[in-house]
mmCIF file with all atom_site columns, C-alpha atoms and ligand atoms in Angstrom:
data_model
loop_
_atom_site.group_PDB
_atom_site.id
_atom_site.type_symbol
_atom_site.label_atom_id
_atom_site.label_alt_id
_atom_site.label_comp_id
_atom_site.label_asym_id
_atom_site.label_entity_id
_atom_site.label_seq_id
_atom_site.pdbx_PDB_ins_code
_atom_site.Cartn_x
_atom_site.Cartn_y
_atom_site.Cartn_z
_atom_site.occupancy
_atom_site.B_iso_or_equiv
_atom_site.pdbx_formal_charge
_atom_site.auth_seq_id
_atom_site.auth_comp_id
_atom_site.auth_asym_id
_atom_site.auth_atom_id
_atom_site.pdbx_PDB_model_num
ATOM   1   C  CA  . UNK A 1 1   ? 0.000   0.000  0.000   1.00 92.00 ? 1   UNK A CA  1
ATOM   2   C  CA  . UNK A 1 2   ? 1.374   3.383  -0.690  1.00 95.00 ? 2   UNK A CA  1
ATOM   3   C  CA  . UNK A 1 3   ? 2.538   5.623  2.039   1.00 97.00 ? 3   UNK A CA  1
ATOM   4   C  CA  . UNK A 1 4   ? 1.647   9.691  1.754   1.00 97.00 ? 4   UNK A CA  1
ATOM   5   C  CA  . UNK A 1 5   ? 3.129   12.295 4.015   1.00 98.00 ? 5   UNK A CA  1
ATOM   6   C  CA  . UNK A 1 6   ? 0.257   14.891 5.620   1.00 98.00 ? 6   UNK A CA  1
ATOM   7   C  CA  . UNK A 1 7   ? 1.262   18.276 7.347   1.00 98.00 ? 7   UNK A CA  1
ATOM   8   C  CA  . UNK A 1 8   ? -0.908  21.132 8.155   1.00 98.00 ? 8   UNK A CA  1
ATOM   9   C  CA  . UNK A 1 9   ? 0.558   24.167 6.571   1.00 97.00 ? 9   UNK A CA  1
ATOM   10  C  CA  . UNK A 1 10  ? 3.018   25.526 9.303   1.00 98.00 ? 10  UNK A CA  1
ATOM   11  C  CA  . UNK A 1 11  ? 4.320   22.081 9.929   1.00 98.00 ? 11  UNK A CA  1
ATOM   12  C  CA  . UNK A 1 12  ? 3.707   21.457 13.508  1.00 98.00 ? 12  UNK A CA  1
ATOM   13  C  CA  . UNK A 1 13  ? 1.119   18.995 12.656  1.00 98.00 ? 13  UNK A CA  1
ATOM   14  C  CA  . UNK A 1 14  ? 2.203   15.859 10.618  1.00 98.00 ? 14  UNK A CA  1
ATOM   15  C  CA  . UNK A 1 15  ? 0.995   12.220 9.654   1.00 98.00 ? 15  UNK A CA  1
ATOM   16  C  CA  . UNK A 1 16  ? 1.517   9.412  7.427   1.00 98.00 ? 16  UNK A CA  1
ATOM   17  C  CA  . UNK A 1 17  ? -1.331  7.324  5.885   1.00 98.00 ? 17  UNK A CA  1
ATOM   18  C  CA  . UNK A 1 18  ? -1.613  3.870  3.879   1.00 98.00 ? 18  UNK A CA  1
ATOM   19  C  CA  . UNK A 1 19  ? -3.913  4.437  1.204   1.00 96.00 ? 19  UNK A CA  1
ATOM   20  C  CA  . UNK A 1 20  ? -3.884  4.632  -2.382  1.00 95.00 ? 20  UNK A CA  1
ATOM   21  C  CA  . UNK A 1 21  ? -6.184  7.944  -1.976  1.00 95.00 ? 21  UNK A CA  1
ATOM   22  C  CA  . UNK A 1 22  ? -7.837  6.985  -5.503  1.00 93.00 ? 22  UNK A CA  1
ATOM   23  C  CA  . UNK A 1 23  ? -11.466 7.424  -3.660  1.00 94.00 ? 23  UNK A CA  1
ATOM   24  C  CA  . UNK A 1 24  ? -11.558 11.051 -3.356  1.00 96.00 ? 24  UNK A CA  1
ATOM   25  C  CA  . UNK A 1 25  ? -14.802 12.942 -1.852  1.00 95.00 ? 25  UNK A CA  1
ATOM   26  C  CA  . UNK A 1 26  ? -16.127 15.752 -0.814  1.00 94.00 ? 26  UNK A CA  1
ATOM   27  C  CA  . UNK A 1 27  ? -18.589 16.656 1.996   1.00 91.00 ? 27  UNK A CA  1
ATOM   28  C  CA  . UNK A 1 28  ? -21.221 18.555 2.188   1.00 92.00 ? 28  UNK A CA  1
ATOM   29  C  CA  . UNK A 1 29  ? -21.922 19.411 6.084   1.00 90.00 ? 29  UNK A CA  1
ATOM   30  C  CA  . UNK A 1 30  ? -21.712 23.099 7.230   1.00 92.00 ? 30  UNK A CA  1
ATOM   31  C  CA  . UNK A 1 31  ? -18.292 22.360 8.501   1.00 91.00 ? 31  UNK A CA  1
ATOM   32  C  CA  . UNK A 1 32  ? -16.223 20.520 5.579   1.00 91.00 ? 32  UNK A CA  1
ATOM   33  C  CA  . UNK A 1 33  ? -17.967 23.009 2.986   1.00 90.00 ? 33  UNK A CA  1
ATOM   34  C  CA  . UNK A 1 34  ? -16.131 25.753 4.384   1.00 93.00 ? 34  UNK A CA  1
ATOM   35  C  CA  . UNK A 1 35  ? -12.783 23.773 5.224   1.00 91.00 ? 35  UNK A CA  1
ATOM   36  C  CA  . UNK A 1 36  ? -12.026 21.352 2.962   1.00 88.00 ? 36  UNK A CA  1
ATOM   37  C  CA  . UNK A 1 37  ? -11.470 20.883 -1.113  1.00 88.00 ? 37  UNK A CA  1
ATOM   38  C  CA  . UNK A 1 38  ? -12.226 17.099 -0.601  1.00 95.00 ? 38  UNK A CA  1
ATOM   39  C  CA  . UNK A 1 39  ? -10.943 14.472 1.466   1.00 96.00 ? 39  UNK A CA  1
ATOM   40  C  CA  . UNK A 1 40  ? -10.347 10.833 1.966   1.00 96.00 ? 40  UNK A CA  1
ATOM   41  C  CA  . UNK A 1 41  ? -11.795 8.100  4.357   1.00 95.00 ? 41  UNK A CA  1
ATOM   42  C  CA  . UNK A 1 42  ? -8.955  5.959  5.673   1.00 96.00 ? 42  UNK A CA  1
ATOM   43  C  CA  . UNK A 1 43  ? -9.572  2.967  8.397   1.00 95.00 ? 43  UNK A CA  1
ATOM   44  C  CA  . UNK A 1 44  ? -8.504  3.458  11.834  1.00 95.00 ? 44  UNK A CA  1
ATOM   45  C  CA  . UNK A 1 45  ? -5.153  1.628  11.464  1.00 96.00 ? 45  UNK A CA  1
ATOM   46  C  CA  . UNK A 1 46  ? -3.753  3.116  7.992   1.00 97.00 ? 46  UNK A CA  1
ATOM   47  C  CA  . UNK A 1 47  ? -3.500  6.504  10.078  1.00 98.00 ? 47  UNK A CA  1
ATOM   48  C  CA  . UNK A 1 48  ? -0.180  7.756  12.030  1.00 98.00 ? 48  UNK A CA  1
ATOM   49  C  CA  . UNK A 1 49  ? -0.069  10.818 13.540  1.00 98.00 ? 49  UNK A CA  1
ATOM   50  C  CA  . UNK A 1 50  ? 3.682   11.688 13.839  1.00 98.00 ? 50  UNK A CA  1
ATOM   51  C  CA  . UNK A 1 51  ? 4.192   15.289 15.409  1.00 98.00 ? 51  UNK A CA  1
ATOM   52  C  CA  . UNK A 1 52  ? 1.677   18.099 16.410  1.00 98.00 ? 52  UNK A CA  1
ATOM   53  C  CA  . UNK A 1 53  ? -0.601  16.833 18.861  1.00 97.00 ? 53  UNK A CA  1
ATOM   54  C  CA  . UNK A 1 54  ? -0.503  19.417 21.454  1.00 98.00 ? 54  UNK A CA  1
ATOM   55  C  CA  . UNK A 1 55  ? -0.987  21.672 18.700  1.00 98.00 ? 55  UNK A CA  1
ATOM   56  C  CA  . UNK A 1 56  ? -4.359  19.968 17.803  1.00 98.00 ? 56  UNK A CA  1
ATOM   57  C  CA  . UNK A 1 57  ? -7.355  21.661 18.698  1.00 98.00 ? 57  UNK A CA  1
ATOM   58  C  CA  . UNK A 1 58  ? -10.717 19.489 18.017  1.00 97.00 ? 58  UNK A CA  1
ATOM   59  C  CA  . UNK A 1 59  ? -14.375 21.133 16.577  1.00 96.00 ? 59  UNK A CA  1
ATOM   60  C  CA  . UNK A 1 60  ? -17.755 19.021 17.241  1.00 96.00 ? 60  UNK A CA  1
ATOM   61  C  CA  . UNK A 1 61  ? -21.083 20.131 16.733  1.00 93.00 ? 61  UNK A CA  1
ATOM   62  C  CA  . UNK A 1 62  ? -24.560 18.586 15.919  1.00 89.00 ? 62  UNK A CA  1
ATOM   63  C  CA  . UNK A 1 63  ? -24.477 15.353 16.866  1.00 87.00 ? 63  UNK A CA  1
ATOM   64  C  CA  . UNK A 1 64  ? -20.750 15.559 18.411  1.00 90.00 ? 64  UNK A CA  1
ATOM   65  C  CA  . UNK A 1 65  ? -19.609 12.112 16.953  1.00 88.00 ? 65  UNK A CA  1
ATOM   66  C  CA  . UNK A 1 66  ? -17.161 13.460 14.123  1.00 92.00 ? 66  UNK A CA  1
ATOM   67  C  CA  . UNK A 1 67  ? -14.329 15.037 16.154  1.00 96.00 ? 67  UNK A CA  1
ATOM   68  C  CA  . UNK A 1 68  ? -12.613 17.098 13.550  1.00 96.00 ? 68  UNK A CA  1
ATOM   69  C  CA  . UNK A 1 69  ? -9.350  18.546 14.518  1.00 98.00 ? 69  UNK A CA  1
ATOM   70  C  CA  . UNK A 1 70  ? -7.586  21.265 12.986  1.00 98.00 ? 70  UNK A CA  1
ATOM   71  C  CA  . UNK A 1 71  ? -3.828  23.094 14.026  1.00 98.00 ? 71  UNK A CA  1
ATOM   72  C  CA  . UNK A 1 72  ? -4.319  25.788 16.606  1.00 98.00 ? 72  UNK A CA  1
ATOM   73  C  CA  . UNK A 1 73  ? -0.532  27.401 14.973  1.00 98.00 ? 73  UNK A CA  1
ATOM   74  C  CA  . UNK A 1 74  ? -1.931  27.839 11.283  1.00 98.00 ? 74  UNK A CA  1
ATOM   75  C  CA  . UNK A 1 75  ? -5.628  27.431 11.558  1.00 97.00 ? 75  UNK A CA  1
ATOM   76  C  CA  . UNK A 1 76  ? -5.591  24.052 8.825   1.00 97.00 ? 76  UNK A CA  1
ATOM   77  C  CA  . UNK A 1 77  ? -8.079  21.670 8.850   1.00 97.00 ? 77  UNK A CA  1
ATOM   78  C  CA  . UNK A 1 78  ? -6.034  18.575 9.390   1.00 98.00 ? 78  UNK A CA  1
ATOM   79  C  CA  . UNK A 1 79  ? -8.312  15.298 9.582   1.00 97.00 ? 79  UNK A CA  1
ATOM   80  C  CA  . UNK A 1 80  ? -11.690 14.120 10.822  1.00 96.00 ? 80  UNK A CA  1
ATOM   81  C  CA  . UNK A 1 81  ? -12.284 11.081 13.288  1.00 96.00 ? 81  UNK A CA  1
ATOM   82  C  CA  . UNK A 1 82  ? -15.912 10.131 12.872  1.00 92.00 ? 82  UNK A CA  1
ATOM   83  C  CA  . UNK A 1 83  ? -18.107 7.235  12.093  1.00 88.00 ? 83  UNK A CA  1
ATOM   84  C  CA  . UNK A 1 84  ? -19.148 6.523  8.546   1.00 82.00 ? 84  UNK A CA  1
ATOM   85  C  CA  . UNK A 1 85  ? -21.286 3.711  7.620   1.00 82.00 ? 85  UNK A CA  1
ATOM   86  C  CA  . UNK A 1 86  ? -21.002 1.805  10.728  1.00 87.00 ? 86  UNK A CA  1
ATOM   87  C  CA  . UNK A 1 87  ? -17.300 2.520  11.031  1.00 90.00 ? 87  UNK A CA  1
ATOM   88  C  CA  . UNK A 1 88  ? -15.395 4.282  12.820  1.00 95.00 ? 88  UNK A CA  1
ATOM   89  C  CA  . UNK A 1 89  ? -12.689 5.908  10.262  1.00 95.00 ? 89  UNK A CA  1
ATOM   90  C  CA  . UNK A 1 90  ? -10.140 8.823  9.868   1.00 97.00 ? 90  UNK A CA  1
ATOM   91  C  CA  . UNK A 1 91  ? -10.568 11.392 7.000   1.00 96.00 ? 91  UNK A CA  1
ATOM   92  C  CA  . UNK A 1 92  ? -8.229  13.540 5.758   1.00 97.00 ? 92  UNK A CA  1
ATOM   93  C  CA  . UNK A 1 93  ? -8.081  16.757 3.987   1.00 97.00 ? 93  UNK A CA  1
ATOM   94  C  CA  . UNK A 1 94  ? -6.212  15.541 0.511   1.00 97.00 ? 94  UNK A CA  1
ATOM   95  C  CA  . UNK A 1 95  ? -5.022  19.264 0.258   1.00 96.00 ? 95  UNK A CA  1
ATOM   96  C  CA  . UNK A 1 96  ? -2.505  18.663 3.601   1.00 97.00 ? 96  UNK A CA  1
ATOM   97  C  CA  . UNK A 1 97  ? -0.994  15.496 1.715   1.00 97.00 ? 97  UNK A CA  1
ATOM   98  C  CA  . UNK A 1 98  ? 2.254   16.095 0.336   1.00 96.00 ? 98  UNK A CA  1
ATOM   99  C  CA  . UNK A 1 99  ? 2.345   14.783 -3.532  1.00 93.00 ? 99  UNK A CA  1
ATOM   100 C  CA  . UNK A 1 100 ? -0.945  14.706 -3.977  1.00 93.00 ? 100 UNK A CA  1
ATOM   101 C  CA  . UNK A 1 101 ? -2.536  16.873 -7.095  1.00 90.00 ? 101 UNK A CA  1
ATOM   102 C  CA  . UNK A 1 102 ? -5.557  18.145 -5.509  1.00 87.00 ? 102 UNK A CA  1
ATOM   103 C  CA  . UNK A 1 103 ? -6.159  20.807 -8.420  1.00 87.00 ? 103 UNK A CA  1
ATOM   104 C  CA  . UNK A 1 104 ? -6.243  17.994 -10.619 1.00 87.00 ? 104 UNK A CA  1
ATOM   105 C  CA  . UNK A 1 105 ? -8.944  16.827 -9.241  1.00 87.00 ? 105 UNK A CA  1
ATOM   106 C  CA  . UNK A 1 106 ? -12.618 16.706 -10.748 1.00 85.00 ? 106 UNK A CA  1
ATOM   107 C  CA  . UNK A 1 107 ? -16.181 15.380 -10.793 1.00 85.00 ? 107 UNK A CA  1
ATOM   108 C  CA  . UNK A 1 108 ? -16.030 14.149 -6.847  1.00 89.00 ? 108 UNK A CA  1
ATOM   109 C  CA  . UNK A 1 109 ? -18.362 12.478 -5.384  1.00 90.00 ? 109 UNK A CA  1
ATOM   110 C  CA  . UNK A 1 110 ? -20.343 14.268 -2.242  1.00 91.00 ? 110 UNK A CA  1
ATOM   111 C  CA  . UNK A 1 111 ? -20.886 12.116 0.904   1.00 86.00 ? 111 UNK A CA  1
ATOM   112 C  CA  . UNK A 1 112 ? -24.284 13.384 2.730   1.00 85.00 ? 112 UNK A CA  1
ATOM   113 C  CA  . UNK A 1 113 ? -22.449 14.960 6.153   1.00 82.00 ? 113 UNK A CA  1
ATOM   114 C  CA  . UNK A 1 114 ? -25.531 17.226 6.006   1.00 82.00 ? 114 UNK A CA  1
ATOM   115 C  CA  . UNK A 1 115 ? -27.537 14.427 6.864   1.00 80.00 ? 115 UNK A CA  1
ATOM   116 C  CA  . UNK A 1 116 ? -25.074 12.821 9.746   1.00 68.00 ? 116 UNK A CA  1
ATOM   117 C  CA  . UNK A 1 117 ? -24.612 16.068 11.863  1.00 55.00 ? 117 UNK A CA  1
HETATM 118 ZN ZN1 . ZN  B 2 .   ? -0.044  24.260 11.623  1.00 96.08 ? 1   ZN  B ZN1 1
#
């Protein structure tokens, strides 16, 4: 499986995830309209965070099951711990993945956050 390096944009924050990030999405609740270009589900164990997590700060509302946690230094949207179909799963925001063409990307598909608040 390929490895991808993640940062936020000042750095403090960084991971590593195993995924071949070819199932790009967006999301369409109130927060990952205004935060994120699109993202990517990764289980549980395919997610490392190496450095930053003092730096994390963490955003719930609605429901308060999808803890999404951005870098309190630089203000990035970093990743996403939530539930998703049954599972509990990581998402990240593809733009904070280092060697990944986000601009390249087009015709995503949306995931109904709206309706999982
Ligand atoms: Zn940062």
């Amino acid at each position: 499986m390929p490895e991808y390096m993640g940062s936020c944009q000042c750095g403090a924050v960084q991971f590593r995830v195993s995924s071949r990030l070819d199932h790009p999405s967006r999301c369409n609740c109130s927060y990952c309209r205004r935060a994120w270009n699109a993202g990517h589900y990764v289980e549980m164990g395919d997610f490392e965070l190496i450095s930053g997590e003092s730096d994390l700060g963490e955003h719930r509302f609605g429901s308060r099951t999808a803890a999404h946690h951005f870098c309190q230094r630089c203000g990035i949207s970093v990743f996403s711990q939530l539930r998703w179909r049954g599972e509990e799963r990581y998402v990240v925001n593809l733009g904070c993945i280092e060697g990944f063409d986000l601009l390249s990307l087009t015709d995503l598909p949306v995931n109904d956050g709206a309706s999982y608040r």
